Amino acid sequence: MTTSSYHEEEKLGKAYDHRLMRRLLRYLRPYRVTVVISVALLLIVAGLQLVGPYLTKVAIDNYIAFKNLSGLTEIAVLYLAVLVFQFTVRYIQTYIMQLMGQKAMYDLRMQLFSHLQKMSLSFFDKNPVGRLMTRLTSDVQVLNQMFTEGVVAIFGDIFILIGIVAVMLAVDYRLALVTFVTLPLLILATAIFRKKVRGVYRLVRTRTARLNAFMQEHISGMAVIQLFAQERKILNDFDDVNSSLRQAYLKTVFYYAIFFPVVEVIGAVSLGLIIWYGGGGVLAGSISLGVLVAFIQYAEMFYHPIRDLSEKYNILQSAMASSERIFGLLDTKPSILPPERSVKLETLKGEIEFREVHFAYNQGEPVLEGVSFKIQPGERVAFVGATGAGKSSIISLLCRFYEYQKGEILIDGKDLRRIDPQELRRQMALVLQDVFLFSGDILANIRLGNEEISLEKVKEVSEYVNADQFISSFREGYGEPVGERGSNLSGGQKQLLAFARALVFDPRILILDEATSSVDTETELLIREAVGKLIRGRTSLIIAHRLSTIQDCDKIIVIHKGKVREEGTHGELLRKRGIYYRLYQLQYKDQEVGVREQEPEVR
Ligand SMILES: Nc1ncnc2c1ncn2[C@@H]1O[C@H](COP(=O)(O)OP(=O)(O)O)[C@@H](O)[C@H]1O
Ligand SMILES: [Mg+2]
């Protein structure tokens, strides 16, 4: 597990960052009318809330005191009407607010995912899936919370606070001042709480991230864990991660458990002061009973928004941290951008040339060191070499998955860097040893969502590459669902399916990277025949461990330690008695004893 995968969660941003906020608000721009309406409705709700206690005062002082029942009934009806109105307005406000939040989040998720699709593979090497998932889910959710509960609701809270203070001062300024006596205490408690909880929340976030990373990694690697009977050890590790998260949560629980009672006590003290001072006033006749009762209600109302404000502050702060991470992701430029002025790509002839290509995944660790070769249109070329020699890397560069540092790659004489990668890939097909299947049926997995390709075409192609036989044996044929990782297909079947997938797009350049390696002997014959058909009429690059499969290629290129060391036909290379010869000998021996793969001994 890499520590870097959750390290960035530890950064704690400011609670308010103007630059981030401005950028965030841009997501509300399409819904600004909704925002304005929502704020207006919120102010109405706040105003209506202020009316209730005042009506109580009127009821007591003007009607109960004078035993006026009909007047009291009128007030009661009015009170009810205000409540119903308040309910309706709040309902509408909540609804449109949430609607807007969901729409904005939808936009953001679309933007994030489409951005991810543009990133080159080096990006995914460095960013674990778990982290990217967090960006698209939890971080987006935090922003949603801010939009719906934070930004707008803060207006409501502040408005109602101002409103209560104003009404209190207007009704009875002495009693109002008594009510506010406890205010400094409340502000102090809130400030301390906010500071403490802020630190603990950060802890919760980093530990959640760590737990996610752990889960993601170990669920993916479950087979290995079970195979090597590591369950107990991994469970222990998980226990550590899990309990550290629980501890972080318990800390927040601790602060909340202190803060809320403290606020309540302060509120009770304030209430006591009101009753004591106001009660005295009532007895002395200087304060009416209605005013006293109204103040008790206002005081209760007063404490809610203040408590909420500290909650909002936390929301705002998490939102700043989340938006910083989201924008960080959105601001990461793909290392391979479509060229500004791309050259037009006709139907490819399929000529490929590498000229002194240098490449490293990580700086200072060269993988390819001056690779040069030329492949003629329609040629069948095999790459051989030990594991780690750099064969797959050559393919990755050709597919434009990674940026190379030096040298030139030419396709039909055109600079690869000037070609739009998408256009290029449309005319290329790559079949890997590990076939990736998406959840869906077989048909969808072959044509990859391209509805223009008909079922007939898919069938025809599948027949051609010997895949139809097993597909037709399924109960639902081409409509047979495949699990997310194709668990209901054998390795050989997946391979044949991948061949069909490659062929259905009729590529000009076909690349097989160890596509024939993981196949059971049963299917091997089918596959070999399929490959023979597959490469007909197109430039083909084949990487194979089993040298027997590549003997009749037009050319064999031997890669060793990031360099092209030998080049020629099978016969020529054998006569040369170099690396290829030794590889061949090794395998010839190995095949007898059944071992497939071994590092050749080369000085
Ligand atoms: N995504 C990657 N990030 C960093 N290093 C890599 C990556 N993929 C391959 N390598 C390294 O590059 C070298 C060549 O790998 P590769 O081209 O896959 O070899 P081959 O296909 O010939 O077995 C190896 O040393 C390997 O460890
Ligand atoms: Mg490889």
XYZ file of C-alpha atoms in Angstrom, residues 238-581:
344
model
C -7.414 -4.091 8.437
C -8.141 -4.106 12.135
C -5.475 -1.421 12.606
C -6.833 0.740 9.828
C -10.379 0.177 10.962
C -9.817 0.924 14.639
C -7.840 4.061 13.866
C -10.876 5.290 11.935
C -13.156 4.411 14.827
C -10.889 6.309 17.193
C -11.010 9.371 14.977
C -14.799 9.214 14.918
C -14.952 8.757 18.660
C -12.990 11.966 19.044
C -15.595 13.868 17.054
C -18.260 12.195 19.162
C -16.437 13.411 22.259
C -16.407 17.034 21.118
C -19.999 16.941 20.002
C -21.004 15.302 23.251
C -19.435 18.210 25.084
C -20.429 21.010 22.780
C -24.141 20.361 22.498
C -24.781 20.094 26.242
C -22.624 23.184 26.784
C -24.738 25.131 24.315
C -27.824 23.824 26.013
C -26.593 24.856 29.440
C -25.729 28.315 28.185
C -29.186 28.501 26.630
C -30.749 27.399 29.914
C -28.783 29.997 31.836
C -29.939 32.623 29.399
C -33.505 31.401 29.780
C -33.171 31.524 33.541
C -31.953 35.106 33.321
C -34.893 36.033 31.141
C -37.386 34.433 33.513
C -35.694 35.931 36.558
C -35.320 39.446 35.192
C -38.463 39.394 33.043
C -40.491 37.730 35.810
C -39.383 40.476 38.152
C -40.446 42.999 35.535
C -43.843 41.335 35.191
C -44.336 41.430 38.948
C -43.280 45.044 39.040
C -45.591 45.750 36.123
C -42.846 47.100 33.876
C -42.875 44.129 31.494
C -45.962 42.451 30.122
C -46.411 38.696 30.411
C -46.735 38.440 26.618
C -43.340 40.029 26.128
C -41.804 37.594 28.586
C -43.279 34.564 26.830
C -42.251 35.906 23.408
C -38.701 36.422 24.668
C -38.508 32.880 25.924
C -39.411 31.700 22.441
C -37.012 34.089 20.700
C -34.177 33.062 22.969
C -34.676 29.437 22.023
C -34.730 30.349 18.373
C -31.603 32.383 18.808
C -29.400 29.481 19.822
C -30.209 27.239 16.910
C -28.672 29.306 14.116
C -25.576 29.962 16.193
C -25.064 26.276 16.755
C -25.793 25.645 13.083
C -23.306 28.276 11.992
C -20.464 26.290 13.482
C -21.762 23.256 11.629
C -21.888 25.292 8.421
C -18.365 26.371 9.042
C -17.278 22.748 9.029
C -19.190 22.087 5.849
C -17.559 25.063 4.239
C -14.150 23.935 5.312
C -14.542 20.384 4.039
C -15.925 21.805 0.842
C -12.826 23.929 0.389
C -10.611 20.894 0.871
C -12.709 18.774 -1.489
C -12.884 21.432 -4.144
C -9.147 21.933 -3.932
C -8.697 18.240 -4.688
C -11.323 18.179 -7.410
C -9.894 21.228 -9.119
C -6.430 19.773 -8.716
C -7.623 16.791 -10.694
C -9.371 18.894 -13.298
C -6.272 21.044 -13.671
C -3.991 18.085 -14.289
C -3.292 18.333 -17.972
C -3.220 15.088 -19.916
C 0.421 14.444 -20.794
C -0.658 13.568 -24.304
C -2.917 16.120 -25.887
C -4.299 15.870 -29.397
C -1.942 17.978 -31.530
C -3.159 21.470 -32.261
C -2.713 21.067 -35.979
C -3.018 17.348 -36.541
C -2.149 15.800 -39.859
C -5.015 14.236 -41.719
C -4.999 10.493 -41.417
C -6.254 8.573 -44.431
C -6.780 4.870 -44.330
C -3.407 3.676 -43.152
C -1.064 1.653 -45.270
C 0.471 0.478 -42.041
C 4.118 1.442 -42.275
C 5.744 1.883 -38.884
C 9.134 3.321 -38.122
C 10.932 3.914 -34.825
C 13.978 6.187 -34.985
C 16.263 6.227 -31.980
C 13.355 6.252 -29.539
C 14.197 6.821 -25.888
C 11.619 6.289 -23.230
C 11.313 6.046 -19.427
C 8.206 5.686 -17.269
C 10.027 7.392 -14.457
C 12.813 9.828 -14.925
C 16.222 8.254 -14.506
C 15.008 4.718 -15.186
C 15.342 4.315 -18.936
C 13.250 1.530 -20.431
C 13.936 2.073 -24.127
C 17.336 3.340 -25.130
C 17.469 4.258 -28.755
C 15.105 1.795 -30.371
C 15.046 1.849 -34.169
C 13.260 -0.412 -36.616
C 11.100 -0.197 -39.682
C 8.066 -2.254 -40.541
C 6.667 -2.309 -44.069
C 2.921 -2.146 -44.744
C 1.339 -5.560 -44.387
C 4.392 -7.107 -42.791
C 4.098 -9.613 -39.964
C 6.679 -8.766 -37.370
C 7.385 -10.486 -34.086
C 9.060 -8.988 -31.054
C 10.866 -11.349 -28.770
C 12.944 -10.865 -25.677
C 13.041 -11.587 -21.984
C 10.366 -10.375 -19.620
C 10.991 -6.731 -18.863
C 12.998 -6.181 -22.033
C 10.657 -3.418 -23.162
C 8.425 -5.091 -25.737
C 5.133 -3.969 -24.239
C 6.547 -0.504 -23.760
C 7.223 -0.244 -27.500
C 3.587 -1.129 -28.108
C 2.385 1.404 -25.537
C 4.286 4.164 -27.286
C 2.877 3.135 -30.615
C -0.649 3.269 -29.186
C 0.194 6.705 -27.804
C -0.491 5.652 -24.206
C 2.717 7.239 -22.996
C 4.833 10.136 -24.162
C 8.355 9.262 -25.279
C 11.275 11.521 -24.448
C 13.532 11.349 -27.481
C 13.499 10.122 -31.044
C 10.753 9.811 -33.611
C 7.962 7.421 -34.355
C 6.525 7.546 -37.856
C 3.297 5.997 -39.094
C 3.063 5.993 -42.877
C 5.888 8.508 -42.723
C 3.908 10.875 -40.491
C 5.144 12.011 -37.106
C 3.141 10.192 -34.439
C 3.070 13.323 -32.310
C 1.225 15.172 -35.067
C -1.482 12.536 -35.322
C -4.651 12.718 -33.262
C -4.398 9.666 -30.960
C -8.085 8.903 -31.315
C -7.893 8.823 -35.078
C -4.836 6.626 -34.916
C -6.356 4.147 -32.477
C -9.407 3.815 -34.649
C -7.199 2.063 -37.183
C -5.310 -0.024 -34.657
C -6.283 -2.965 -32.551
C -4.449 -4.275 -29.553
C -5.099 -7.669 -28.021
C -3.486 -8.253 -24.659
C -2.931 -11.359 -22.634
C -5.304 -10.084 -20.019
C -8.594 -9.465 -21.811
C -10.736 -6.854 -20.162
C -14.461 -7.431 -20.349
C -17.159 -4.999 -19.346
C -20.345 -6.008 -17.647
C -22.896 -6.561 -20.381
C -23.486 -9.262 -22.939
C -21.092 -10.799 -25.418
C -22.397 -8.740 -28.300
C -21.779 -5.492 -26.425
C -18.305 -6.653 -25.496
C -17.377 -7.351 -29.084
C -18.700 -4.199 -30.679
C -18.012 -2.061 -27.591
C -21.151 -0.043 -27.807
C -20.795 0.778 -31.480
C -24.367 0.139 -32.571
C -23.449 0.645 -36.207
C -21.883 -2.774 -36.201
C -24.690 -5.244 -36.829
C -25.195 -8.557 -35.100
C -24.674 -10.253 -38.469
C -21.288 -8.611 -38.826
C -20.321 -9.624 -35.295
C -21.392 -13.194 -36.002
C -19.490 -13.323 -39.247
C -16.325 -12.057 -37.617
C -16.723 -14.378 -34.659
C -17.103 -17.347 -36.958
C -13.981 -16.272 -38.775
C -11.880 -16.236 -35.611
C -13.408 -19.459 -34.236
C -15.293 -17.690 -31.462
C -18.777 -18.406 -32.768
C -18.542 -22.021 -31.758
C -18.429 -21.377 -28.028
C -20.634 -18.289 -28.130
C -23.414 -20.202 -29.872
C -23.216 -22.904 -27.253
C -24.372 -20.412 -24.620
C -28.050 -20.504 -23.808
C -28.499 -16.914 -24.863
C -25.833 -16.925 -27.551
C -24.561 -13.430 -28.234
C -26.897 -12.087 -25.599
C -25.223 -14.151 -22.883
C -24.217 -11.832 -20.064
C -20.577 -11.793 -19.047
C -19.598 -10.914 -15.522
C -17.578 -7.801 -14.967
C -14.353 -9.702 -15.248
C -15.624 -12.372 -17.549
C -15.587 -15.008 -14.861
C -17.898 -17.267 -16.846
C -15.427 -17.475 -19.735
C -12.227 -19.458 -19.921
C -8.948 -17.778 -20.757
C -9.034 -19.128 -24.284
C -12.634 -18.042 -24.818
C -11.822 -14.553 -23.634
C -8.918 -14.487 -26.034
C -11.090 -15.529 -28.974
C -13.632 -12.922 -27.970
C -10.887 -10.322 -27.940
C -9.877 -11.402 -31.440
C -13.422 -10.863 -32.629
C -13.439 -7.488 -30.931
C -10.232 -6.534 -32.708
C -11.314 -7.750 -36.092
C -14.779 -6.260 -36.089
C -13.207 -2.812 -36.295
C -11.092 -3.939 -39.246
C -7.845 -2.360 -38.059
C -4.958 -1.553 -40.396
C -2.452 -2.332 -37.691
C -2.947 -5.303 -35.425
C -0.966 -5.865 -32.277
C -1.004 -9.031 -30.215
C 0.838 -8.710 -26.937
C 1.221 -12.196 -25.545
C -2.312 -12.790 -26.671
C -1.621 -16.438 -27.203
C 0.125 -17.128 -23.923
C -2.558 -17.962 -21.432
C -4.427 -20.476 -23.469
C -5.381 -24.026 -22.671
C -4.151 -26.613 -25.131
C -7.731 -27.288 -26.148
C -8.196 -23.825 -27.556
C -4.651 -23.355 -28.694
C -5.271 -24.815 -32.103
C -8.362 -22.690 -32.618
C -6.418 -19.622 -31.586
C -3.476 -20.320 -33.787
C -5.752 -20.703 -36.732
C -7.591 -17.520 -35.753
C -4.367 -15.560 -35.500
C -3.392 -16.732 -38.957
C -6.620 -15.276 -40.333
C -6.459 -12.198 -38.163
C -3.144 -10.938 -39.441
C -3.950 -11.453 -43.075
C -3.843 -8.221 -45.064
C -2.686 -5.909 -42.296
C 0.483 -4.862 -40.585
C 0.816 -7.115 -37.572
C 3.008 -6.877 -34.535
C 3.154 -10.008 -32.460
C 4.733 -10.499 -29.100
C 4.837 -14.129 -28.106
C 6.676 -16.161 -25.615
C 6.261 -19.348 -27.519
C 8.698 -18.945 -30.363
C 6.925 -21.710 -32.252
C 4.045 -19.332 -32.936
C 6.164 -16.727 -34.675
C 8.501 -18.761 -36.815
C 6.831 -17.863 -40.071
C 6.747 -14.122 -39.427
C 8.338 -11.910 -42.073
C 10.673 -10.459 -39.506
C 11.672 -11.071 -35.923
C 13.039 -8.221 -33.816
C 14.929 -9.187 -30.690
C 14.677 -6.687 -27.858
C 17.128 -6.872 -25.043
C 17.437 -4.396 -22.192
C 15.665 -1.630 -24.042
C 17.564 -2.011 -27.289
C 17.062 -3.765 -30.591
C 19.775 -6.373 -30.631
C 18.939 -8.598 -33.578
C 16.646 -8.464 -36.550
C 15.869 -10.961 -39.268
C 13.851 -14.023 -40.204
C 13.734 -17.098 -38.036
C 16.281 -18.846 -40.210
C 18.625 -15.881 -40.393
C 18.559 -15.382 -36.649
C 19.202 -19.034 -35.934
C 22.203 -18.981 -38.228
C 23.485 -15.935 -36.432
C 23.748 -17.931 -33.207
C 23.050 -14.909 -31.039
C 20.361 -14.101 -28.481
C 17.527 -15.521 -30.518
C 19.383 -18.744 -31.053
